[in-house]
Short mmCIF file of C-alpha atoms (C1' of nucleotides) in Angstrom, two decimals:
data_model
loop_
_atom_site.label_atom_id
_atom_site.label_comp_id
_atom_site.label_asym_id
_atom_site.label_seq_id
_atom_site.Cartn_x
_atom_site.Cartn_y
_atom_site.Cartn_z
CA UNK W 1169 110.14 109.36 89.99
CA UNK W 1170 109.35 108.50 86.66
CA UNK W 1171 109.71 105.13 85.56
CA UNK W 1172 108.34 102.45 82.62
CA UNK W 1173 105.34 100.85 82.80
CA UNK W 1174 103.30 103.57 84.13
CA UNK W 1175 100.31 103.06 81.52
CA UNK W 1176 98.63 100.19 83.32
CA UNK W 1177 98.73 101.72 87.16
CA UNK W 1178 97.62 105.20 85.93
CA UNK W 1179 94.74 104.05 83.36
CA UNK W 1180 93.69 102.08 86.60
CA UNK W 1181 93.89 104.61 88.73
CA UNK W 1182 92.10 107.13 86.61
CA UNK W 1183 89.59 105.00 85.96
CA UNK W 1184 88.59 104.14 89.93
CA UNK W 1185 88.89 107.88 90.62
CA UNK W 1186 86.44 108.54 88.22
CA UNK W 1187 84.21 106.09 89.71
CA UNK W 1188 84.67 107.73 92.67
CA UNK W 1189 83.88 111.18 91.73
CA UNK W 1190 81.15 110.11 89.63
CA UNK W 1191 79.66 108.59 92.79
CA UNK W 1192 79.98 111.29 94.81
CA UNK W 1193 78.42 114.00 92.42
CA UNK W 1194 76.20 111.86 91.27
CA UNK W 1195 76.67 112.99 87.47
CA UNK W 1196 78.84 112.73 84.63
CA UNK W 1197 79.57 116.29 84.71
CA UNK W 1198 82.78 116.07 86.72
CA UNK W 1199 86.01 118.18 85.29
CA UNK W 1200 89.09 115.82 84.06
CA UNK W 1201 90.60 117.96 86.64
CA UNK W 1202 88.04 116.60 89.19
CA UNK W 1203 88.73 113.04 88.24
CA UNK W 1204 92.63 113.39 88.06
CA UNK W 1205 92.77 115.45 91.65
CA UNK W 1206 91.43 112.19 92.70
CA UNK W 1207 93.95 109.91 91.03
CA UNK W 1208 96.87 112.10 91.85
CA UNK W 1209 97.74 113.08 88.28
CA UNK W 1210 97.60 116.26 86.33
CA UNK W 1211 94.41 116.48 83.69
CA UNK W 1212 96.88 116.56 80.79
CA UNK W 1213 98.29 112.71 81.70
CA UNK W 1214 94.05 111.75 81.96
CA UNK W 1215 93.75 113.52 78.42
CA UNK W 1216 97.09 111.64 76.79
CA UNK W 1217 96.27 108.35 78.28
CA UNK W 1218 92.14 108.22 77.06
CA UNK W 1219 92.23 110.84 74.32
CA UNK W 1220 88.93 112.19 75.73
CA UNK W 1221 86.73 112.61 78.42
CA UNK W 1222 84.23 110.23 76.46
CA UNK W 1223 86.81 107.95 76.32
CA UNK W 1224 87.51 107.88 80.13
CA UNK W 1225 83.84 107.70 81.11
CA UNK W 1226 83.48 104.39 78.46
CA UNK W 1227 86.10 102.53 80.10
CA UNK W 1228 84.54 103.37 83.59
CA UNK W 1229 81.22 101.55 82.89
CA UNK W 1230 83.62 98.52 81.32
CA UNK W 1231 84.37 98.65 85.04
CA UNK W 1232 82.01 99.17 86.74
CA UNK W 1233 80.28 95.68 84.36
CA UNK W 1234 82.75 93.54 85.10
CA UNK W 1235 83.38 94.02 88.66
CA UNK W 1236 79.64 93.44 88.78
CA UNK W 1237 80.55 90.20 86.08
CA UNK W 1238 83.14 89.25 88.37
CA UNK W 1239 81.11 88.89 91.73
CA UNK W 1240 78.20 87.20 89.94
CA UNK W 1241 80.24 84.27 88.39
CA UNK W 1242 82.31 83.86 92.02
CA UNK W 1243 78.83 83.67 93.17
CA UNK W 1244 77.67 81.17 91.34
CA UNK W 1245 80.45 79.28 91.03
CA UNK W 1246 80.07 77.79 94.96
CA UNK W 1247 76.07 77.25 94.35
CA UNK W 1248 74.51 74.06 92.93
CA UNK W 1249 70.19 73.73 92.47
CA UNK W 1250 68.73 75.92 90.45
CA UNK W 1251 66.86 77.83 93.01
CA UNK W 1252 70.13 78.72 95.27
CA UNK W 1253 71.46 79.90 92.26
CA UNK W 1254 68.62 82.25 91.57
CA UNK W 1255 68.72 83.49 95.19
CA UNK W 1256 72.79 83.98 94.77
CA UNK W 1257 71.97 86.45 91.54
CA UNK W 1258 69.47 88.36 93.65
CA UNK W 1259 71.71 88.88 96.86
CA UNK W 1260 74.93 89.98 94.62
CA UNK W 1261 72.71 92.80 92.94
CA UNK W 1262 72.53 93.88 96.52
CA UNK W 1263 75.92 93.20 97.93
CA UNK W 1264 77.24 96.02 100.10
CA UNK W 1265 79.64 97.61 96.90
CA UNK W 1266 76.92 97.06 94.54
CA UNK W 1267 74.46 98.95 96.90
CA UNK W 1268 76.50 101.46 98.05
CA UNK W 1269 74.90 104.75 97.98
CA UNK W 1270 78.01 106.42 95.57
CA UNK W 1271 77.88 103.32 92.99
CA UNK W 1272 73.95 103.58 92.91
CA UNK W 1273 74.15 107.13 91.84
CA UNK W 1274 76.93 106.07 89.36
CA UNK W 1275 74.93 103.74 87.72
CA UNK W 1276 71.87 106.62 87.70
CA UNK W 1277 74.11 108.94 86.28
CA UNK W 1278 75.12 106.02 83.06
CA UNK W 1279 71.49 105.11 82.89
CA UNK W 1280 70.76 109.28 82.16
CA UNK W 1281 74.22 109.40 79.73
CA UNK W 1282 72.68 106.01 77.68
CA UNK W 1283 70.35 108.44 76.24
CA UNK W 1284 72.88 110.06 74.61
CA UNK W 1285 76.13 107.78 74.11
CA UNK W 1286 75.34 105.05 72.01
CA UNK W 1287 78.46 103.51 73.69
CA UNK W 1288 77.26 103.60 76.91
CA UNK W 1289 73.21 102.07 75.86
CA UNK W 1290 75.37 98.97 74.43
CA UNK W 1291 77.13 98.09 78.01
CA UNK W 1292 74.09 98.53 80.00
CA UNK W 1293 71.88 97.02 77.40
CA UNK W 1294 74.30 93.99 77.83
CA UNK W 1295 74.20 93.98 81.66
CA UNK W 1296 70.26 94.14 81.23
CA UNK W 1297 70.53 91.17 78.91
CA UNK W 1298 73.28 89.57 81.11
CA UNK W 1299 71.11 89.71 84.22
CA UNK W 1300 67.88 88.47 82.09
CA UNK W 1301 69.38 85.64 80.91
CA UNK W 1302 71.25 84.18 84.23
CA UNK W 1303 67.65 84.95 85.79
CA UNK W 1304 65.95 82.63 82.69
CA UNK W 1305 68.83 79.65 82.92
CA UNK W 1306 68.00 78.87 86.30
CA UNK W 1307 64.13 79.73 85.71
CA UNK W 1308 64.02 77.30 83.39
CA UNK W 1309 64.72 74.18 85.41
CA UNK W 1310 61.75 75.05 87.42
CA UNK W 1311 59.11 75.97 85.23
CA UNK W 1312 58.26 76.13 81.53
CA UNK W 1313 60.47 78.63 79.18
CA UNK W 1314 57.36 81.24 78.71
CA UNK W 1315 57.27 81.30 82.67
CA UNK W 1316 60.59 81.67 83.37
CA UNK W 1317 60.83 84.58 80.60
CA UNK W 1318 58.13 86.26 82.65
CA UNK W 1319 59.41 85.92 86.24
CA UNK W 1320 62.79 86.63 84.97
CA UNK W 1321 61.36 90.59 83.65
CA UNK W 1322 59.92 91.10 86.94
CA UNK W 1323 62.52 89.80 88.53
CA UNK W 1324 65.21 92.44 86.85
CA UNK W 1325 62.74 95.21 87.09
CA UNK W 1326 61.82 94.84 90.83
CA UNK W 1327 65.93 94.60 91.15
CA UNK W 1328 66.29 98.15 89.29
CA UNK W 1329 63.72 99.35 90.88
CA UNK W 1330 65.06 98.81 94.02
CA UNK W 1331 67.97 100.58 93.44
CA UNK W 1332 66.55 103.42 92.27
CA UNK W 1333 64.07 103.92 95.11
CA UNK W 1334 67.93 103.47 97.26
CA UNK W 1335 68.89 106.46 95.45
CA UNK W 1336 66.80 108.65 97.01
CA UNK W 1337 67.66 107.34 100.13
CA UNK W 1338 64.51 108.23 101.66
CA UNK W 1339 62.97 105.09 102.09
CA UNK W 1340 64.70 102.41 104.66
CA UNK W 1341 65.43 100.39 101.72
CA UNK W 1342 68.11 97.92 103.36
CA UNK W 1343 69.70 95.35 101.20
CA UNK W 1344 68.35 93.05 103.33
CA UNK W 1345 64.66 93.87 102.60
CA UNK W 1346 65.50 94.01 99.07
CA UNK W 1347 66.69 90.94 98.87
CA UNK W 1348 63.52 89.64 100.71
CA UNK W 1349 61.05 91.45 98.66
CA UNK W 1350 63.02 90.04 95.32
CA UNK W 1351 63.40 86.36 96.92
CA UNK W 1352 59.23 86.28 97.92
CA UNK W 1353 58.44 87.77 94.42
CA UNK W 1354 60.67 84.31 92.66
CA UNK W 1355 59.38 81.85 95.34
CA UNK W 1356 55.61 83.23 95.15
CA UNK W 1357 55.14 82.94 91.18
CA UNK W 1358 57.16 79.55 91.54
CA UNK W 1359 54.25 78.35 94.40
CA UNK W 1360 51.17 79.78 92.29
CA UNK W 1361 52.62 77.81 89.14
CA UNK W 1362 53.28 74.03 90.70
CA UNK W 1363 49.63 74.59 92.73
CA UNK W 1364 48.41 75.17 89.92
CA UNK W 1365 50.27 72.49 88.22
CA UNK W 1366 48.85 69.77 90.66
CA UNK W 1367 45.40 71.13 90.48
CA UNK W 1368 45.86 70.12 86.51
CA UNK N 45 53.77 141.98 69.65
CA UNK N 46 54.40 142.47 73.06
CA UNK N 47 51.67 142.44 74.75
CA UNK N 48 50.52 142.98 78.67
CA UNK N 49 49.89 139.43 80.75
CA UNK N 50 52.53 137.24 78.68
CA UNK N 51 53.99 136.03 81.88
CA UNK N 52 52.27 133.28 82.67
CA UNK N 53 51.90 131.89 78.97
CA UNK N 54 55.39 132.23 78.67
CA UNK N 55 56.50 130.43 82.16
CA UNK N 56 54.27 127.92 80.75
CA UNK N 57 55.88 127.71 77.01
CA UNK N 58 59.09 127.69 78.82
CA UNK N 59 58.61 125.07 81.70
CA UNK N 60 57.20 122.84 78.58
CA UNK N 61 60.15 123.50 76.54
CA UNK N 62 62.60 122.48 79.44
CA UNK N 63 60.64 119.03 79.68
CA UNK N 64 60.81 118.68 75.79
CA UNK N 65 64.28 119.43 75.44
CA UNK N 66 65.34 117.92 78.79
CA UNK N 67 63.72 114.56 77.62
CA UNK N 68 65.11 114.73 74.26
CA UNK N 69 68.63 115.25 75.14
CA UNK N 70 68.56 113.23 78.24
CA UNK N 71 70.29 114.97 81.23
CA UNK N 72 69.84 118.76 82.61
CA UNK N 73 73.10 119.46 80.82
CA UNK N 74 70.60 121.50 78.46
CA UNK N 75 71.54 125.24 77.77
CA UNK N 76 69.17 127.61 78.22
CA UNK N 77 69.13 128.76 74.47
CA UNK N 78 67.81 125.36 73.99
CA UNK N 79 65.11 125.71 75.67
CA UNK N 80 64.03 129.50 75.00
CA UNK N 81 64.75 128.59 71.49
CA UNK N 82 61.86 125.55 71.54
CA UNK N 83 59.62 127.76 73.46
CA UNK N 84 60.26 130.23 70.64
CA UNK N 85 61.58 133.05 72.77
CA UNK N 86 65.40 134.20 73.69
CA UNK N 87 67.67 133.31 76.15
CA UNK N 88 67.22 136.53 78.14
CA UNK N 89 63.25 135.96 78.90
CA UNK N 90 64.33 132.84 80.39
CA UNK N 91 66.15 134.52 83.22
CA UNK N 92 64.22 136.84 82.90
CA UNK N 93 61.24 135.34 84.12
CA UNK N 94 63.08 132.68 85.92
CA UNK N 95 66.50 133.97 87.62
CA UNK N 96 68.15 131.23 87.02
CA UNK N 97 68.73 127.95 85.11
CA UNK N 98 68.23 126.04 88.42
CA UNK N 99 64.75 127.85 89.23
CA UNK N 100 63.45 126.98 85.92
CA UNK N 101 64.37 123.45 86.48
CA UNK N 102 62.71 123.57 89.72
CA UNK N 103 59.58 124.08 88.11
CA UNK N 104 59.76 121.79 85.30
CA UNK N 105 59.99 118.82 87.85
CA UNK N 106 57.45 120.52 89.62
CA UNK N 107 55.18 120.39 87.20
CA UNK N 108 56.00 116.71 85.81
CA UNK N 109 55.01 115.97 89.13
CA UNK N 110 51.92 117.63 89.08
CA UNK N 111 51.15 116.18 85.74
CA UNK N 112 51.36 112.77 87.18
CA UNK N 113 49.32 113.51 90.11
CA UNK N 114 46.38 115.00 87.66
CA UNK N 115 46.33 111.98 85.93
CA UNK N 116 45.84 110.13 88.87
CA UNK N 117 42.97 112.00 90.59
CA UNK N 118 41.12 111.88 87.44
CA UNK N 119 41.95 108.12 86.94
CA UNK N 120 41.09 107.56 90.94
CA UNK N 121 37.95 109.32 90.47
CA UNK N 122 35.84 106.57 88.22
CA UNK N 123 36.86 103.78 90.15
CA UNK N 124 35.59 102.26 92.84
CA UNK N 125 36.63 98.66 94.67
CA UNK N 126 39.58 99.24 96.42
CA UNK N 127 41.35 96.33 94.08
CA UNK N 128 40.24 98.41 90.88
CA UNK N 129 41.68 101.19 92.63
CA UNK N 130 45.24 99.32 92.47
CA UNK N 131 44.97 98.33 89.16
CA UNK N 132 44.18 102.10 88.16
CA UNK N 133 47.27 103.04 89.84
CA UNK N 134 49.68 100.94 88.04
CA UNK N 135 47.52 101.40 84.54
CA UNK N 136 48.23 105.37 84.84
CA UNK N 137 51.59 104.98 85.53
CA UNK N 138 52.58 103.28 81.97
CA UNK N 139 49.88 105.92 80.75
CA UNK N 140 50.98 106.89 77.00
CA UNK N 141 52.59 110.50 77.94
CA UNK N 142 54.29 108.85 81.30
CA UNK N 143 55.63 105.87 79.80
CA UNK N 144 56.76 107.73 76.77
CA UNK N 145 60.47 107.66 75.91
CA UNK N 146 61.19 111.41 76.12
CA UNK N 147 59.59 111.48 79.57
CA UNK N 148 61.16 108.89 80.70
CA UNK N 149 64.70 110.24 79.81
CA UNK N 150 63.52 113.50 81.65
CA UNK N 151 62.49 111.10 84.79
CA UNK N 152 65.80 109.72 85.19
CA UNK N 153 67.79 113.08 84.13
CA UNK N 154 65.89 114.46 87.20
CA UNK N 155 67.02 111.16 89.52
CA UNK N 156 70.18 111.75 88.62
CA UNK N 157 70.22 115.51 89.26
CA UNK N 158 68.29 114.76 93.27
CA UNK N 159 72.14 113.15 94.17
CA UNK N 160 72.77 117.25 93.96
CA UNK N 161 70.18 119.14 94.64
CA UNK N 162 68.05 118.85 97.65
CA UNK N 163 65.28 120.85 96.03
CA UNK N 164 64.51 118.13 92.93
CA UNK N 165 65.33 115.26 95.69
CA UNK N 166 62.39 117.20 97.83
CA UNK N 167 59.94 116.84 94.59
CA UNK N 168 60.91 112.91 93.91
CA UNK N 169 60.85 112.26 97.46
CA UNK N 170 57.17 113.19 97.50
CA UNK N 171 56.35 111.40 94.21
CA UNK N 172 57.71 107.98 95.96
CA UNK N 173 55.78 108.59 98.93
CA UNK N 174 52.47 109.54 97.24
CA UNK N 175 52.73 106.27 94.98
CA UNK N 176 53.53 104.80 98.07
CA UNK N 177 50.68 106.01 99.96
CA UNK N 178 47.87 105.61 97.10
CA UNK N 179 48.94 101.62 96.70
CA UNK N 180 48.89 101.16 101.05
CA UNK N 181 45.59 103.10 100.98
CA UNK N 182 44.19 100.48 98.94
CA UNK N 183 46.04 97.79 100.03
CA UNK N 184 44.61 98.20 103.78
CA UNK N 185 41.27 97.46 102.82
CA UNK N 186 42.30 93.85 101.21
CA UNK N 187 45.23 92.73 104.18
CA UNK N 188 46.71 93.43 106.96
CA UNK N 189 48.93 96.83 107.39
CA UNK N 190 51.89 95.15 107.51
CA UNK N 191 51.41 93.39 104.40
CA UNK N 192 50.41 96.22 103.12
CA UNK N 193 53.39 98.21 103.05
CA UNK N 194 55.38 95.22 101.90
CA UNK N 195 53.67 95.12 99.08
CA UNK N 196 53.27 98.43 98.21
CA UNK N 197 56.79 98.56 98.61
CA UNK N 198 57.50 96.24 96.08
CA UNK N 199 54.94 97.45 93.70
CA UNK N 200 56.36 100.70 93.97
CA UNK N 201 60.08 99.25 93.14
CA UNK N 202 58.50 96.89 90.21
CA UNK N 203 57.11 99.83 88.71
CA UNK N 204 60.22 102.31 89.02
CA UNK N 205 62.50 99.60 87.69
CA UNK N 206 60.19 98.84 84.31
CA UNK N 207 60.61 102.46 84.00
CA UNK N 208 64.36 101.97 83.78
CA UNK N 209 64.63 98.86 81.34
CA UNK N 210 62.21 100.75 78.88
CA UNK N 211 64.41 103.62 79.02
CA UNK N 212 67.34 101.22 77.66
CA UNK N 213 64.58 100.64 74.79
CA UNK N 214 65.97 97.56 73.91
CA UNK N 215 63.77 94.77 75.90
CA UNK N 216 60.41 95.18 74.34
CA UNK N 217 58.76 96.51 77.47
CA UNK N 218 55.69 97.63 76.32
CA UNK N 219 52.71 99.12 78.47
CA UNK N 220 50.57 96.39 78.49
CA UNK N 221 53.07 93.83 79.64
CA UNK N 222 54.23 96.18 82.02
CA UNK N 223 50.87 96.52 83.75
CA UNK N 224 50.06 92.81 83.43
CA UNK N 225 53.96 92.48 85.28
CA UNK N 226 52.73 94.88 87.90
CA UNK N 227 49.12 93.43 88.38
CA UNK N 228 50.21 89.95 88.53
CA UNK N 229 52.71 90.93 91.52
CA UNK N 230 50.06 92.27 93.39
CA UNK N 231 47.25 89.59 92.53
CA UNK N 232 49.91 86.78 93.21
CA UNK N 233 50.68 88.53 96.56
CA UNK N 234 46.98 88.88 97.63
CA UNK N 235 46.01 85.23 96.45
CA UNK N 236 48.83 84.01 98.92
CA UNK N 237 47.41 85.69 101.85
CA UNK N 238 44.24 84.98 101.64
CA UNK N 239 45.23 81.14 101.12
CA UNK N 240 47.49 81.31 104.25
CA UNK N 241 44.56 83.02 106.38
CA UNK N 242 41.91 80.04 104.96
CA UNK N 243 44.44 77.31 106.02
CA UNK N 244 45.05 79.19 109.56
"C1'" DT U 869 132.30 101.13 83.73
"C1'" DA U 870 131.30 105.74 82.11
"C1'" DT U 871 128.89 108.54 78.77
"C1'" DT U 872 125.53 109.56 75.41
"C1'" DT U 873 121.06 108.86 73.27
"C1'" DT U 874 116.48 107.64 73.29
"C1'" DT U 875 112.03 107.24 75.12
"C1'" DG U 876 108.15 107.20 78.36
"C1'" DA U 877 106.02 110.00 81.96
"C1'" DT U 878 104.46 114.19 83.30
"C1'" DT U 879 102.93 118.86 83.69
"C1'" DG U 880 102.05 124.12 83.39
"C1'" DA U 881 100.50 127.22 80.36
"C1'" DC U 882 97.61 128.19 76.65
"C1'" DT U 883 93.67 128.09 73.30
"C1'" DC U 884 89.16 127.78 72.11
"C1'" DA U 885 84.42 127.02 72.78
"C1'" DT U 886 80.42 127.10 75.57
"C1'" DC U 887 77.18 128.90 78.60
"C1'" DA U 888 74.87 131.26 82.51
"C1'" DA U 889 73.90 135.62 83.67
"C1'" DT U 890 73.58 140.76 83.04
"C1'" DC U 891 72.41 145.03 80.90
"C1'" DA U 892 71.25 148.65 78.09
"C1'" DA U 893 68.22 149.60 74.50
"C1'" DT U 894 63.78 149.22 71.87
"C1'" DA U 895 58.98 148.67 71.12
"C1'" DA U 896 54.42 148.41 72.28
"C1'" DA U 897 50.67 148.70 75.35
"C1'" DA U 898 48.29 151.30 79.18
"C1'" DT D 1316 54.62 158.97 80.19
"C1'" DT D 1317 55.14 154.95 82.66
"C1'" DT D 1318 55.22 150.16 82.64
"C1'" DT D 1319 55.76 145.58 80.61
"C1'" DA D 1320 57.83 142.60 77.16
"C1'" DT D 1321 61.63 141.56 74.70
"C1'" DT D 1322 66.19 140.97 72.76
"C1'" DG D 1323 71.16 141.51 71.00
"C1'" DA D 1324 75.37 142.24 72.76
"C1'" DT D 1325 78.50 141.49 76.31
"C1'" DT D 1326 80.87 139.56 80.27
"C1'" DG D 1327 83.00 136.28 83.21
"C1'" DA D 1328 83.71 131.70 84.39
"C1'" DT D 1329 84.58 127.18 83.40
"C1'" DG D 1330 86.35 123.27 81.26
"C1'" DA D 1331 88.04 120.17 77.35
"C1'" DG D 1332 91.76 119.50 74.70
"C1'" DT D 1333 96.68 120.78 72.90
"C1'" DC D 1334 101.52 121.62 73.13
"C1'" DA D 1335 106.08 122.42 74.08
"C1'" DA D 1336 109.19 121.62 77.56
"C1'" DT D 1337 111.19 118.90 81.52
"C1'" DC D 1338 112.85 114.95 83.90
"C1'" DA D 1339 114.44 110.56 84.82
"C1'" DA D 1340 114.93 105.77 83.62
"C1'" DA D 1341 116.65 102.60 80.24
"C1'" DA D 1342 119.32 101.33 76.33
"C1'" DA D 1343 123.09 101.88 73.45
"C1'" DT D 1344 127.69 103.02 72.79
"C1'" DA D 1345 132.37 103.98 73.80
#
DNA sequence: TATTTTTGATTGACTCATCAATCAATAAAA
DNA sequence: TTTTATTGATTGATGAGTCAATCAAAAATA
């Protein structure tokens, strides 16, 4: 059974099962055991391939970034004015994977751990920046750089928000209406500021 | 020392502890030494007067709750026009002591903890729907219901989600802009639908 | 090709620390 | 004396991290 070349698959493996488990109990308290049940490995291989548990749970929210990186730029890539491209950031915060009940909760569960792990503030502080600053590019072919900074905040909060009102999974928040609710909130501070533009 | 009639100042010394500590450290991962230690008492009282760990958290979101509910009556009560009314709403909810960092952290330790237990999910269930409820109230009286709960919907989402990007404390969210964010959605909102019913 | 050596992969068993929960004992009212 | 408040000591469980040992593939050597 044992062969070369193992490091890659496993690390992989480890890390997705930890996503997994994370999602499901909705905390970063999950065992090593927990997370390598899931992968199919003993908790010793978890421990001599990532050193630590810390170590593990930093390379999970690398992940979990760049798959959200990843859809984003394929996104984009396909889209050309400025305001499809705003719409196409707004719909892949709310793609089916993204909005799934068990990656919400994973997400919660980093947002509560940034409090602690300096590590983990830096890679959500850069997907908060990431998001920000895609929102203000295309913002700022429609309206003036202080506007588009503006819209852009609301823009990323009403997006968070939304997920976190998901997480309770109380309220019929479908990704549909969320993307609705997000679009209107774009297209009505774009309307009030070219009315009020030609009543200038 | 001991003295008859304690319980209830020390339920209280101890529920504020839990919130102190829980919002410093940021997750429920808090022992309860901690906590009896900040309340200036041992470990033992705690279960003592609580059972458990879990009960004692129990009441700690219980009481954030109720905290934020206080604050609204008494913000509720001086007001009068149903669009004041609105505007009180969002202004107490980036209130000093709610929009401070340590009770934010406790916020989103206690999100985090409702993907496990149905008990804290219960208590945040009812804080989204009272929010909810207080901005439709209002709302009615300036549109149509169905409008109405659209907007309260995403007023409700805007404000949850600047509650997450200030945790992150990197964006300089600060209370004012966040209430000028959250009043502009709903002005912007209103404005549009009373344009579209003059045009109709 | 056959045999030996080396190395990566893998785990069960163990250690050590932490923590919730319990309990028996003490001290001070009532 | 009975009740309430209070704690130090203890227990039992859990979980991260370590380690020595095994196993099989690959590489080196005969």
């Amino acid at each position: 059974m044992p062969k070369v070349g193992m490091e890659p698959v496993r690390r992989k493996a480890l890390v997705d099962a930890a996503l997994h488990v994370i999602g499901d109990q909705g905390t970063l308290s999950v065992t090593m055991s927990d997370i390598a049940r899931k992968a199919g490995v003993s908790a010793a291989l978890a421990h001599h391939y990532f050193g630590s548990k810390e170590q593990l749970l930093v390379e999970t929210v690398r992940s979990l970034l760049k798959q959200l990186r990843d859809d984003t730029v394929t996104a984009l890539k396909a889209v050309g004015t400025p305001r499809e491209r705003l719409s196409a950031i707004v719909r892949v915060s709310f793609q089916a994977d993204q909005f799934a009940p068990e990656t919400i909760a994973a997400w919660l569960a980093f947002y509560s751990d940034a409090q602690r792990s300096e590590e983990t503030r830096r890679f959500l502080v850069i997907y908060a920046r990431r998001l920000r600053s895609n929102l203000v590019d295309s913002l700022k072919s429609l309206c003036v750089a202080d506007d588009a900074q503006r819209i852009a905040e609301g823009t990323a909060a009403m997006i968070d928000g939304l997920y976190i009102r998901r997480s309770l999974g109380s309220s019929p928040v479908t990704a549909e209406a969320s993307i609705a609710l997000t679009d209107d909130y774009i297209t009505l501070h774009l309307n009030a500021l070219s009315r009020q533009e030609n009543a200038a």
